[in-house]
Short mmCIF file of C-alpha atoms in Angstrom, two decimals:
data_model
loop_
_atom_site.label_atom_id
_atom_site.label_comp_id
_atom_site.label_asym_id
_atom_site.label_seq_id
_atom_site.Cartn_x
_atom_site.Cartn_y
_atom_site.Cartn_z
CA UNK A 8 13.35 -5.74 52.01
CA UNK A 9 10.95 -2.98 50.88
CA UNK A 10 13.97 -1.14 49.74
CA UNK A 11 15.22 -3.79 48.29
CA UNK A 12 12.07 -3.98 46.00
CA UNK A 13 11.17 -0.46 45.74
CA UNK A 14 15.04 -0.11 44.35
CA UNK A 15 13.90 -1.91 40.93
CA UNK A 16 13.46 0.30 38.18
CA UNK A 17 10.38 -1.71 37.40
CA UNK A 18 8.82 -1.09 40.86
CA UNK A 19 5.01 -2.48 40.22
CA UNK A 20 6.32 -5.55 39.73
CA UNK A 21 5.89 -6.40 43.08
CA UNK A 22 1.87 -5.72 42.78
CA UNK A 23 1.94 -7.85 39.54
CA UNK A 24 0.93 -11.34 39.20
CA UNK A 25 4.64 -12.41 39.49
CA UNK A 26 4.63 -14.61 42.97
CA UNK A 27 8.03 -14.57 43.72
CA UNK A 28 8.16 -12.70 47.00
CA UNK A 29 11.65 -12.95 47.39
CA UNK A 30 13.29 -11.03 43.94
CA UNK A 31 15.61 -9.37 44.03
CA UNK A 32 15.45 -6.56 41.19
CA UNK A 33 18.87 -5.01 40.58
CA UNK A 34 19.49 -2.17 38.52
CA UNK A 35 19.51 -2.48 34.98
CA UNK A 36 22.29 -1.97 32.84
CA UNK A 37 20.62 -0.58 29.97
CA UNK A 38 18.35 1.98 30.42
CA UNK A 39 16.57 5.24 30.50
CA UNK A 40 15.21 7.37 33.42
CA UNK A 41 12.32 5.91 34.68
CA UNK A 42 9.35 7.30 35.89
CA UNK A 43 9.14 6.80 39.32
CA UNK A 44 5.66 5.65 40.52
CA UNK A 45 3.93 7.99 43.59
CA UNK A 46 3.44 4.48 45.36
CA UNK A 47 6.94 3.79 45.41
CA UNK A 48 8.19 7.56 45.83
CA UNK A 49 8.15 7.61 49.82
CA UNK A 50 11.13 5.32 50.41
CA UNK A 51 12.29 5.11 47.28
CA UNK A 52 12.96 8.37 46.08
CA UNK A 53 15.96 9.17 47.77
CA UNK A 54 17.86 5.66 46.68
CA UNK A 55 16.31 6.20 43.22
CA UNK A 56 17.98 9.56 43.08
CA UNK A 57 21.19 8.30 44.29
CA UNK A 58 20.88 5.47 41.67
CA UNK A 59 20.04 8.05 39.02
CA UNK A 60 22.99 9.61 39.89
CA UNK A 61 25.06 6.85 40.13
CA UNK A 62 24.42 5.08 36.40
CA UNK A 63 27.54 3.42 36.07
CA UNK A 64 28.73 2.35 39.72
CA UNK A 65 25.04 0.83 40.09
CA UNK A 66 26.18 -0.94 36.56
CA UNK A 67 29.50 -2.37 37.94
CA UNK A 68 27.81 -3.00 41.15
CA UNK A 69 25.15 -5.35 39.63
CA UNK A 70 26.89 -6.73 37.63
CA UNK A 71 28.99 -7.79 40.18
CA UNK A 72 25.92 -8.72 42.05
CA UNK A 73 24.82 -10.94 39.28
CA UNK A 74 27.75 -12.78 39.35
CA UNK A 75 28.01 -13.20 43.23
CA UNK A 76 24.28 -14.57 43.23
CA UNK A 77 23.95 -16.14 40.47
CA UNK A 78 24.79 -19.82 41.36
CA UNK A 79 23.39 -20.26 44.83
CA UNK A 80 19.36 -18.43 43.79
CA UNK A 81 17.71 -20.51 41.40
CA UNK A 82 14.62 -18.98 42.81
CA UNK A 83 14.84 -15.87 42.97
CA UNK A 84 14.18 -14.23 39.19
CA UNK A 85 17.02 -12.33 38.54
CA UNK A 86 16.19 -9.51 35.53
CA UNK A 87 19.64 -8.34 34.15
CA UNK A 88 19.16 -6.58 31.03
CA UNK A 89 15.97 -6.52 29.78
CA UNK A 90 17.21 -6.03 26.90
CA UNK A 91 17.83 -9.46 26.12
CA UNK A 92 15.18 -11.30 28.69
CA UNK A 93 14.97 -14.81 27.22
CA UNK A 94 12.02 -16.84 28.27
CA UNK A 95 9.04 -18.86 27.83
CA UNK A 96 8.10 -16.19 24.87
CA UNK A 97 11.03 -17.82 22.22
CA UNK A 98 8.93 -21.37 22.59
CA UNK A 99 5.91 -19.64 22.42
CA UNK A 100 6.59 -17.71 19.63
CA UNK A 101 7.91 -20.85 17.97
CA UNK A 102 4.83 -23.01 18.21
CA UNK A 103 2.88 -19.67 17.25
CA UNK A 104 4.46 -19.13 14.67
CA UNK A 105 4.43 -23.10 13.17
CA UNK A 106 0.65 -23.20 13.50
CA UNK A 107 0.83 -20.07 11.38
CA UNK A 108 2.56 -21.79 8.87
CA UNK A 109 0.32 -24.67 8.78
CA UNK A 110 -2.94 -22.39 9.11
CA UNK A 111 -2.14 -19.91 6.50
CA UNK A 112 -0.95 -23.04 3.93
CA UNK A 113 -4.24 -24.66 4.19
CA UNK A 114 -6.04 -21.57 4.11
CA UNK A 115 -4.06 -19.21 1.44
CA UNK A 116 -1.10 -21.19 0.36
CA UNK A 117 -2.55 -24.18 -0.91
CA UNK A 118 -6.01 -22.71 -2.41
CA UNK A 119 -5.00 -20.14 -4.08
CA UNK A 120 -1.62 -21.68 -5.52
CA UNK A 121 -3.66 -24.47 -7.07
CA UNK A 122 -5.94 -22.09 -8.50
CA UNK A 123 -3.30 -20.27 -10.17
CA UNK A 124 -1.91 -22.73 -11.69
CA UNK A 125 -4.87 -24.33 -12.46
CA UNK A 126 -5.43 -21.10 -14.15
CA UNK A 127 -2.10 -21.14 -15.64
CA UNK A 128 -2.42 -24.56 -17.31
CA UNK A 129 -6.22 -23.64 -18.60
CA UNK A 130 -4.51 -20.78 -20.60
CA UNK A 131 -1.68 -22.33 -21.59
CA UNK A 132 -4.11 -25.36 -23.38
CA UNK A 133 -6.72 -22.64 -25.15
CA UNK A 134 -3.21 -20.76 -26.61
CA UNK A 135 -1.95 -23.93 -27.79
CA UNK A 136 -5.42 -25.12 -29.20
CA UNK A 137 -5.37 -21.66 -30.71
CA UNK A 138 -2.41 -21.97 -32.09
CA UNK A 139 -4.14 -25.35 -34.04
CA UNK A 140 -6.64 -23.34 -35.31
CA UNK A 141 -4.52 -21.00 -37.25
CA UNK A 142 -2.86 -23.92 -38.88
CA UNK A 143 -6.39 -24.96 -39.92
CA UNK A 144 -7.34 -21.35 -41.27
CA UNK A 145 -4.09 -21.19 -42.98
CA UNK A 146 -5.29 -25.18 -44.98
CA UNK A 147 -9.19 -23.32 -45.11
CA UNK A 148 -7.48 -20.68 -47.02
CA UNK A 149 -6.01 -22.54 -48.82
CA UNK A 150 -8.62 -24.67 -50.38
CA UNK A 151 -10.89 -21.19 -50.92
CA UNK A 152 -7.64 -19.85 -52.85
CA UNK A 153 -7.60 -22.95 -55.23
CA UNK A 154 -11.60 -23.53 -55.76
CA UNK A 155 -11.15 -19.57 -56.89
CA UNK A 156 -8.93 -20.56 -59.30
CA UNK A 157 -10.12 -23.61 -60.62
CA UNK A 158 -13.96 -21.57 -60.84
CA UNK A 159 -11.80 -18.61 -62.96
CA UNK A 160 -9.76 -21.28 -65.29
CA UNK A 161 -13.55 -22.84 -65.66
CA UNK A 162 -14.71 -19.40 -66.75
CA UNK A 163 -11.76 -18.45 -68.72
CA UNK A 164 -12.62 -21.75 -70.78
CA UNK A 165 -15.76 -21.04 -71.01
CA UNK A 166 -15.47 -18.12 -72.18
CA UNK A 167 -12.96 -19.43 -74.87
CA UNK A 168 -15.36 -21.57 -75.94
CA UNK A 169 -17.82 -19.32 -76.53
CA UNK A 170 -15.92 -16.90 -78.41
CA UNK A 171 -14.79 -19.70 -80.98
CA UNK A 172 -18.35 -20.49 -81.50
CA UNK A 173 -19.03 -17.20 -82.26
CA UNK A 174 -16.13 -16.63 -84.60
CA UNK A 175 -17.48 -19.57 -86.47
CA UNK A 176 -20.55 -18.28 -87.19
CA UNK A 177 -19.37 -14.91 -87.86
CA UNK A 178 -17.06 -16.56 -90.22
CA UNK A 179 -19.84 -18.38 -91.68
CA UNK A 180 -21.91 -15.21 -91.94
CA UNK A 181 -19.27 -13.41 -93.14
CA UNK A 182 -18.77 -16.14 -96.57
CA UNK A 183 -22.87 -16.06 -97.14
CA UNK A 184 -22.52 -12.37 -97.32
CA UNK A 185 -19.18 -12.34 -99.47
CA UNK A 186 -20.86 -14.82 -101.86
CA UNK A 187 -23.98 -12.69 -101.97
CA UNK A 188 -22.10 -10.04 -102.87
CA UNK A 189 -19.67 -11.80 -104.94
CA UNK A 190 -22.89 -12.82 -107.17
CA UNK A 191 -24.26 -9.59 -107.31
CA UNK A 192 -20.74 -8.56 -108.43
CA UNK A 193 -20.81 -11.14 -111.54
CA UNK A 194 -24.12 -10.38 -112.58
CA UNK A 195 -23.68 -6.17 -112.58
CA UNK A 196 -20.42 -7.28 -114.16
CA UNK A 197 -22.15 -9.43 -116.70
CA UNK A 198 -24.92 -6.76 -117.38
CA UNK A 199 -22.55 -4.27 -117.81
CA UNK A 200 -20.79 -6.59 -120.71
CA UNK A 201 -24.07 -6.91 -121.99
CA UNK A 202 -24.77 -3.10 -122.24
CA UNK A 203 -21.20 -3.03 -123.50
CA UNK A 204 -21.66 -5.03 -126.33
CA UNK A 205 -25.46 -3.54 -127.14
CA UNK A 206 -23.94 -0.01 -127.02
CA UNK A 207 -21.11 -1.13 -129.08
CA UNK A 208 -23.56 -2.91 -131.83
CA UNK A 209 -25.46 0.68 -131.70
CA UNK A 210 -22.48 2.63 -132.03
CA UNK A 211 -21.32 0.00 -134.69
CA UNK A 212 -24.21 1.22 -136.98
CA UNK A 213 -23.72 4.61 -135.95
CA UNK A 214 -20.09 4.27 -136.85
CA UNK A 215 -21.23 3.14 -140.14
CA UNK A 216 -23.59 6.24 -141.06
CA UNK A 217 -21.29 8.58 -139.30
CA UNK A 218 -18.16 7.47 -141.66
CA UNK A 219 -20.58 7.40 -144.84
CA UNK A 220 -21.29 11.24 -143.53
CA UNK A 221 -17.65 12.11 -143.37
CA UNK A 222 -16.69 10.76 -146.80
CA UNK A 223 -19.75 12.76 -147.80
CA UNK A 224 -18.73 15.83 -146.82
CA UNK A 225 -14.92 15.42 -147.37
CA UNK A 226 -15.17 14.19 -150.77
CA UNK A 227 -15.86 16.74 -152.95
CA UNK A 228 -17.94 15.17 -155.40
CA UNK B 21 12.54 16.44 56.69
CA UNK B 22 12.60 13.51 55.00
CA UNK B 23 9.18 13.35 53.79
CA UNK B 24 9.78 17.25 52.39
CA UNK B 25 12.89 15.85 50.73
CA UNK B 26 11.60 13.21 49.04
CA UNK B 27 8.31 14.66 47.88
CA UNK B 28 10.58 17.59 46.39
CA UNK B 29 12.64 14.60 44.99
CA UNK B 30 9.64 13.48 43.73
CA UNK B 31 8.66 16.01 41.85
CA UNK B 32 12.18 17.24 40.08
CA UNK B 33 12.29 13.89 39.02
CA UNK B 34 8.53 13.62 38.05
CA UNK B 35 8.26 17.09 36.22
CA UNK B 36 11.83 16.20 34.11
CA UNK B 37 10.38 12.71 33.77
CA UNK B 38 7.71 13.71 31.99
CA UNK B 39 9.32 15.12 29.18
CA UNK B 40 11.06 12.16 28.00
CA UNK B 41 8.69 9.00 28.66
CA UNK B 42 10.99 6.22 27.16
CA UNK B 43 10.39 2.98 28.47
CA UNK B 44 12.89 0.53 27.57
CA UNK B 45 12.64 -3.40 28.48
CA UNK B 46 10.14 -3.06 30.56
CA UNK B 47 7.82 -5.85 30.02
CA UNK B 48 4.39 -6.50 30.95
CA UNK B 49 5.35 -10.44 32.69
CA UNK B 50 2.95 -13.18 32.79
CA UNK B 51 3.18 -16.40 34.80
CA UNK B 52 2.99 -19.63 33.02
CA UNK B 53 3.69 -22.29 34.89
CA UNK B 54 7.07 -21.39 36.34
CA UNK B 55 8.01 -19.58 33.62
CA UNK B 56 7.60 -15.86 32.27
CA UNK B 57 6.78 -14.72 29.11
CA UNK B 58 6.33 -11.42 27.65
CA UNK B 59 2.81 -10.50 27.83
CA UNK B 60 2.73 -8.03 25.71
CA UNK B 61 4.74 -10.08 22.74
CA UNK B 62 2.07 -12.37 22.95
CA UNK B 63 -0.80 -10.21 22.74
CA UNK B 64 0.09 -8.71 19.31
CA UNK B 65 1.43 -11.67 17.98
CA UNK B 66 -2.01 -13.06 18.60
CA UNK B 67 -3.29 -10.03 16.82
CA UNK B 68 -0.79 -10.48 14.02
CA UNK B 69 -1.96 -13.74 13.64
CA UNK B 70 -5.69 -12.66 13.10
CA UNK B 71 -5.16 -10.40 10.68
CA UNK B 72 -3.39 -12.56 8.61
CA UNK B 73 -5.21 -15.02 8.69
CA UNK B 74 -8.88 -13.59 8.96
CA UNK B 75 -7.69 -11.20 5.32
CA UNK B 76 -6.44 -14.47 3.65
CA UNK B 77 -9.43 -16.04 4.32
CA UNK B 78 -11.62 -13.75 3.19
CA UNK B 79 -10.13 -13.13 0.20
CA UNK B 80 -9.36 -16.40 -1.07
CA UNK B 81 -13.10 -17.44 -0.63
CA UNK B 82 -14.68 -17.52 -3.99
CA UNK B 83 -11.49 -17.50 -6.51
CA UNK B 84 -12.67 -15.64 -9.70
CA UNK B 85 -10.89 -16.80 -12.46
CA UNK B 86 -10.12 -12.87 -13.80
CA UNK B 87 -8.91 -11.50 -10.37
CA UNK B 88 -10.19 -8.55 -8.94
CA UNK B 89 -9.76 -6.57 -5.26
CA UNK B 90 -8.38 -8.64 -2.44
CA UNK B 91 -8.12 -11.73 -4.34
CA UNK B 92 -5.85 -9.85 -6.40
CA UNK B 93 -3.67 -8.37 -3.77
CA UNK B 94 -3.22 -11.97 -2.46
CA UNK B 95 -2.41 -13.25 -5.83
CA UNK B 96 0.38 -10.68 -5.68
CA UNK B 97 1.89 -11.49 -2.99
CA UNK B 98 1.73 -15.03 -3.22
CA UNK B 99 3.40 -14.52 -6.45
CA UNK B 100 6.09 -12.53 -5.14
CA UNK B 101 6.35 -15.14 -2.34
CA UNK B 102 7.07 -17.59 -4.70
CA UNK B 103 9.41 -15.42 -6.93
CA UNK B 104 11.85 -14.90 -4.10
CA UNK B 105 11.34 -18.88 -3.34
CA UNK B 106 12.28 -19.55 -6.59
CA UNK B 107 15.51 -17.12 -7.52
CA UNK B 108 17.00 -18.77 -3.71
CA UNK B 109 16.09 -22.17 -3.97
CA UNK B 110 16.15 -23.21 -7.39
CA UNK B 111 13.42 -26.04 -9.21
CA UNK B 112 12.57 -27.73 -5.62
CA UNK B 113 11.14 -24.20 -4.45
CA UNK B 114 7.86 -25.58 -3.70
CA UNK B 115 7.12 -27.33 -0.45
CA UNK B 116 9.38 -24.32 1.32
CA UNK B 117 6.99 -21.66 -0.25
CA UNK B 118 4.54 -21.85 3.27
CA UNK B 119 7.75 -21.10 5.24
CA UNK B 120 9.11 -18.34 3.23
CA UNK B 121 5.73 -16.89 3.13
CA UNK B 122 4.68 -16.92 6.74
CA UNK B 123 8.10 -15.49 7.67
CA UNK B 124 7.62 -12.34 5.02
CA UNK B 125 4.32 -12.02 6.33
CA UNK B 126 4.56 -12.10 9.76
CA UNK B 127 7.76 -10.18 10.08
CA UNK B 128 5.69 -7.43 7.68
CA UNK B 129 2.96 -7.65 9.44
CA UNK B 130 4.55 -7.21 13.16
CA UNK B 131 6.44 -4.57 12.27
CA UNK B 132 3.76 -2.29 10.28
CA UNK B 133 1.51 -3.51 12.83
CA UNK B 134 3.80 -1.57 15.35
CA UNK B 135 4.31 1.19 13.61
CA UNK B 136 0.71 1.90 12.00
CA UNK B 137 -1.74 0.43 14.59
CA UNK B 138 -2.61 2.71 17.49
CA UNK B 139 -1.38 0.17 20.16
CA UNK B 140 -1.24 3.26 23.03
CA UNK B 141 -4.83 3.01 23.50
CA UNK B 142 -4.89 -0.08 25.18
CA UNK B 143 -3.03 0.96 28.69
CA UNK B 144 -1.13 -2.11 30.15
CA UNK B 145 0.31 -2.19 33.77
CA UNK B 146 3.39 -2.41 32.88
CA UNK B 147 5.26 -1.36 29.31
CA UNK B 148 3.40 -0.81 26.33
CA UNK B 149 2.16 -2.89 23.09
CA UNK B 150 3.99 -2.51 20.17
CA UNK B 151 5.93 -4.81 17.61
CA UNK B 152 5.92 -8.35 18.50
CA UNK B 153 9.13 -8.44 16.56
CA UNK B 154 10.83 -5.63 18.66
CA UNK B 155 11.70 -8.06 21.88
CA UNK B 156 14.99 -10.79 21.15
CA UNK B 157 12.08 -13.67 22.14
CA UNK B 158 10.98 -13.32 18.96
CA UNK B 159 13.43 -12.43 16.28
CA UNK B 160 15.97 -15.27 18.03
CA UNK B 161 12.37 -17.70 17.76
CA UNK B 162 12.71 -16.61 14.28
CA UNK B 163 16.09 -17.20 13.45
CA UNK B 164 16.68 -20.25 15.40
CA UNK B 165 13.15 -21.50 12.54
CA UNK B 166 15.54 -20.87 9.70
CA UNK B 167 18.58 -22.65 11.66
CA UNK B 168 16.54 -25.40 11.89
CA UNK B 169 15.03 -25.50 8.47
CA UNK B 170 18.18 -25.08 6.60
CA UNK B 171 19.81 -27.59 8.68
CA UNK B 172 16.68 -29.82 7.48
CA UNK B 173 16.66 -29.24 4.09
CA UNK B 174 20.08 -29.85 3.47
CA UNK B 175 19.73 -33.10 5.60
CA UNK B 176 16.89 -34.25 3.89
CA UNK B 177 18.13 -33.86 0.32
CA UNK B 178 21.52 -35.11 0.76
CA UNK B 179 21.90 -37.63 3.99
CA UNK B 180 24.86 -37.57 6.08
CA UNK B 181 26.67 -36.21 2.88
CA UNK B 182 25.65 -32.85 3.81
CA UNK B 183 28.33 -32.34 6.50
CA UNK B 184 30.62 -32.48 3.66
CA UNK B 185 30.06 -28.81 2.81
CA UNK B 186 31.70 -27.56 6.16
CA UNK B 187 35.30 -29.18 4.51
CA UNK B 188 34.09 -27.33 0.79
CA UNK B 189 36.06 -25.70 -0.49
CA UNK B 190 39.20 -26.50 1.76
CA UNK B 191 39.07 -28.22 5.40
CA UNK B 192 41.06 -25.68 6.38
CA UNK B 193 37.79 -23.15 6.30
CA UNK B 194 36.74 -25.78 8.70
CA UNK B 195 36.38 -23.38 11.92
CA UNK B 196 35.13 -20.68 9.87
CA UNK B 197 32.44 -22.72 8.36
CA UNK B 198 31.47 -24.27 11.54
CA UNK B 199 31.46 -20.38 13.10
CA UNK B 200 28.67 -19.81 10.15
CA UNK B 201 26.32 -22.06 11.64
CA UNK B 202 26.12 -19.44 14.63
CA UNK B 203 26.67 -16.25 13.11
CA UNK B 204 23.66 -16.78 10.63
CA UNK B 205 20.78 -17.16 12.73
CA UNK B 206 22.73 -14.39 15.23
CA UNK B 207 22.54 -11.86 12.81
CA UNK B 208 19.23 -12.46 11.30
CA UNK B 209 17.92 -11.57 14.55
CA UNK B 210 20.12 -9.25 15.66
CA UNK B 211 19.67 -7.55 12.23
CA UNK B 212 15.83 -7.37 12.54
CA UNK B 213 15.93 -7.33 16.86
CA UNK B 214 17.66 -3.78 16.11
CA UNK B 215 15.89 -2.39 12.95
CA UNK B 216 12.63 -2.18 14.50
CA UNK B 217 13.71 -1.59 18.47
CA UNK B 218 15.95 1.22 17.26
CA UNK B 219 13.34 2.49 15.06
CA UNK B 220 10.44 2.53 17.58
CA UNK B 221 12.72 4.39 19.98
CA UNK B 222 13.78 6.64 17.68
CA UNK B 223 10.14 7.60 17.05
CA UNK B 224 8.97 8.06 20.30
CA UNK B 225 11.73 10.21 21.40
CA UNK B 226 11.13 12.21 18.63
CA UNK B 227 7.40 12.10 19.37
CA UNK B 228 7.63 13.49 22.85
CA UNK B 229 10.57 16.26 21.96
CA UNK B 230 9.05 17.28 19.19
CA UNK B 231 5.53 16.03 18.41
CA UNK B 232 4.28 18.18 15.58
CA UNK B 233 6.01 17.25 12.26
CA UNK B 234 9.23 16.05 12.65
CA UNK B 235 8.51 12.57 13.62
CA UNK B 236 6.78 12.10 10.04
CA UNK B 237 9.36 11.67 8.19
CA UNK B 238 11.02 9.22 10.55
CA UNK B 239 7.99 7.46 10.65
CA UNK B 240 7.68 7.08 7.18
CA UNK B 241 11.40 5.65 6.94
CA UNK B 242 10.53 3.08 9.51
CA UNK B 243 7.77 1.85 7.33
CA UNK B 244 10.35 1.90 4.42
CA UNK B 245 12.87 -0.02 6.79
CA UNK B 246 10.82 -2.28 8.47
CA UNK B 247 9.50 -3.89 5.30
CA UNK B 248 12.83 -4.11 3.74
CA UNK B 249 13.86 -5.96 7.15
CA UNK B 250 10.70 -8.47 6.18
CA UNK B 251 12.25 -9.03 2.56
CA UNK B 252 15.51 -9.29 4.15
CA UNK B 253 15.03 -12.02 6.60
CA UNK B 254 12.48 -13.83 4.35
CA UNK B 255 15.31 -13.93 1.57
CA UNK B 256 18.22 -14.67 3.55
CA UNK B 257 16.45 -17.90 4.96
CA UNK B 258 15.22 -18.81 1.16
CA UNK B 259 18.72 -18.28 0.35
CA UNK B 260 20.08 -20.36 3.50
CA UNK B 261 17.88 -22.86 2.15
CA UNK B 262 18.51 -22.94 -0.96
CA UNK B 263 22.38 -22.98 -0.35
CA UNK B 264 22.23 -25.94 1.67
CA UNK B 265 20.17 -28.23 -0.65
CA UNK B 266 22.40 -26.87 -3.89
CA UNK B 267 24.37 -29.69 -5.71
CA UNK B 268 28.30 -30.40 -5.79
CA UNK B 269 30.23 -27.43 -7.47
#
């Protein structure tokens, strides 16, 4: 019986909190050397050598084992690879694993996913109010262009204006002084005919002496 | 005689023993009822579990509308969550974002958590702490999740009428189709079972041959591995899902 149990490769499983006094712990088929525990070493050491020896005959032996004792032990706990030791744990694990699910979704999934897209649809509304906005500079700009022009076309007129007014009076300026002058003109004109005719009545009676000197002096008489 | 023999026995075995360390399948057993579990699965699952949820927590306390820090991070990943929910699923990605999510983050979790967290410290009787995801308990709990919630989805979104895919295209794929229903969940958690067993032994055979530098690199390529197997399993089952709740062709 000790032998038995000391032949496990997992010999402390006998001072475990396992209660099954009656397990039979056959060698595994899958495995390394195992350190062999100075409790265990007295009786085991020689059948642990033997089994080290021995890999694959202990192999085909348990497995033979397994299948011989199998059906009748329900009881008894029968370890065959430990490898691939199904128990309790895969349920556990399950339900472990679905209140993670649930835990994490009310604390991560589902606070911070609504705040993104909270977030999301907050920036997607001030781009497409900003987008408005441009269309309403663009009509803004629009209006300054044309009160621009409609203040330079009142200038321009303005300015027109103006500049006939002035040409008016510059024209009217312009026919006072030409008359002015055009009066002066007639008047040195008409003094001039005046001097004319005075200088010609002198010269007319200078004429007269002058030719009376010349027949004079040419006539011998 | 015998006592001299097996003390010598004792210590041949002891002093070779001691060079190599590996302990594989041995399992620290509880009693629940009359059933066993895996002790030590439990104990860093539970310790998975906190993390994840005590960091979401805190970081999704006060949600700043320009992110910064942890909030940030977790924005991240949630959006990367949902990215991978998305391209699998299609429009009705939604309600299976919490599933997705928990599976990438607990498989990523678990197995970081065995390779980066000093779980040697804390002695147990029997085996050793180390990836919750490196027994078959948990990657078949796993798989056997996305069994069922494939098998749900599909159900839910199209009736009865689902069992029409296993005669699509031809009845004749009948069998084969039928044989899919086994081989998925199989080698999702065979596929993640044996990425993160075979890299923890891998490690700690190299650790006690050769402990000064050559384990780094290894150790850094189980990181690299171990959260590709995350992405891996968490897209497969989005893509599962997705496949069974897709339209007619």
């Amino acid at each position: 019986m000790a032998n038995s149990i000391m032949a496990s490769s997992k010999p402390l499983i006998s001072l475990s909190s396992s209660t099954q006094p009656t397990r039979v712990n056959l060698p595994k088929s899958i495995k390394l050397p195992q350190i062999p525990k100075p409790i265990s070493s007295s009786s085991s050491s020689s059948s642990l050598s033997s089994k080290a020896l021995s890999f694959s005959s202990a192999t085909v032996k348990s497995l033979a084992l397994i299948a011989a004792l199998a059906p009748p032990s329900m009881a008894e706990a029968m370890e065959k690879a430990q490898l691939f030791d199904f128990n309790l744990t895969l349920p556990i694990i399950v339900v472990e694993f679905l209140f993670l699910m649930f835990a994490l979704d009310k604390v991560y999934y589902s606070p911070l996913g609504n705040f993104m897209d909270k977030r999301d649809g907050e920036i997607k509304e001030k781009l497409a109010s900003v987008k408005d906005t441009s269309t309403e500079v663009k009509a803004l700009d629009e209006q300054a262009a044309a009160v621009m022009r409609a203040a330079r076309a009142e200038i321009a007129a303005a300015l027109n204006k103006m500049k006939k007014e002035t040409e008016v009076e510059v024209e009217q300026q312009l026919a006072v002084g030409r008359k002015k002058v055009e009066a002066e003109l007639q008047e040195a004109l008409a003094s001039l005919e005046k001097q004319k005719e005075e200088t010609i009545k002198a010269l007319d009676s200078q004429i007269a002496a002058l030719s009376e000197d010349i027949v004079k002096k040419v006539l011998p008489s | 005689m015998n006592v001299l023999s097996c003390s010598i026995n004792t210590l041949i075995k002891e002093g070779l023993y001691e060079i190599s360390g590996v302990e594989v399948g041995q399992h620290f057993y509880w009693q629940i009822g009359g059933f066993q579990v895996h002790a030590q699965v439990l104990i860093t699952s539970w310790v998975v579990i906190a993390i994840l949820l005590g960091s979401a927590a805190l970081a999704v306390r006060n949600p700043q509308t320009i992110p910064t820090g942890g909030q940030n991070f977790f924005e991240f990943v949630l959006e990367f969550i949902r990215d991978v929910s998305q391209t699998q699923i299609g429009e009705e990605y939604g309600p299976w974002v919490p599933f997705i999510g928990t599976l990438f983050l607990f498989i990523f979790v678990s197995n970081w958590s065995g390779a980066l967290l000093p779980w040697k410290i804390i002695q147990l009787p029997q085996g050793e702490l180390a990836a919750p995801t490196n027994d078959i308990n948990t990657t078949v709990a796993l798989a056997l999740l996305t069994s069922v919630a494939y098998f749900y989805a599909g159900l839910s979104k199209k009736g009865l009428g689902y069992f029409s895919k296993y005669i699509q295209p031809t009845p004749i794929l009948l069998p084969i189709n039928i044989l899919e229903d086994f081989t998925k969940p199989l080698s999702l958690s065979f596929r993640l079972f044996g990425n993160i067993l075979a890299d923890e032994l891998v490690v700690v055979v190299l650790v006690s041959l050769v402990p000064l530098v050559v384990p780094i690199p290894v150790m850094f390529l189980g990181l690299f591995t171990s959260g590709i197997q995350a992405l891996i399993f968490a897209t497969l089952a989005a893509a599962y899902i997705g496949e069974s709740m897709e339209g007619h062709h």
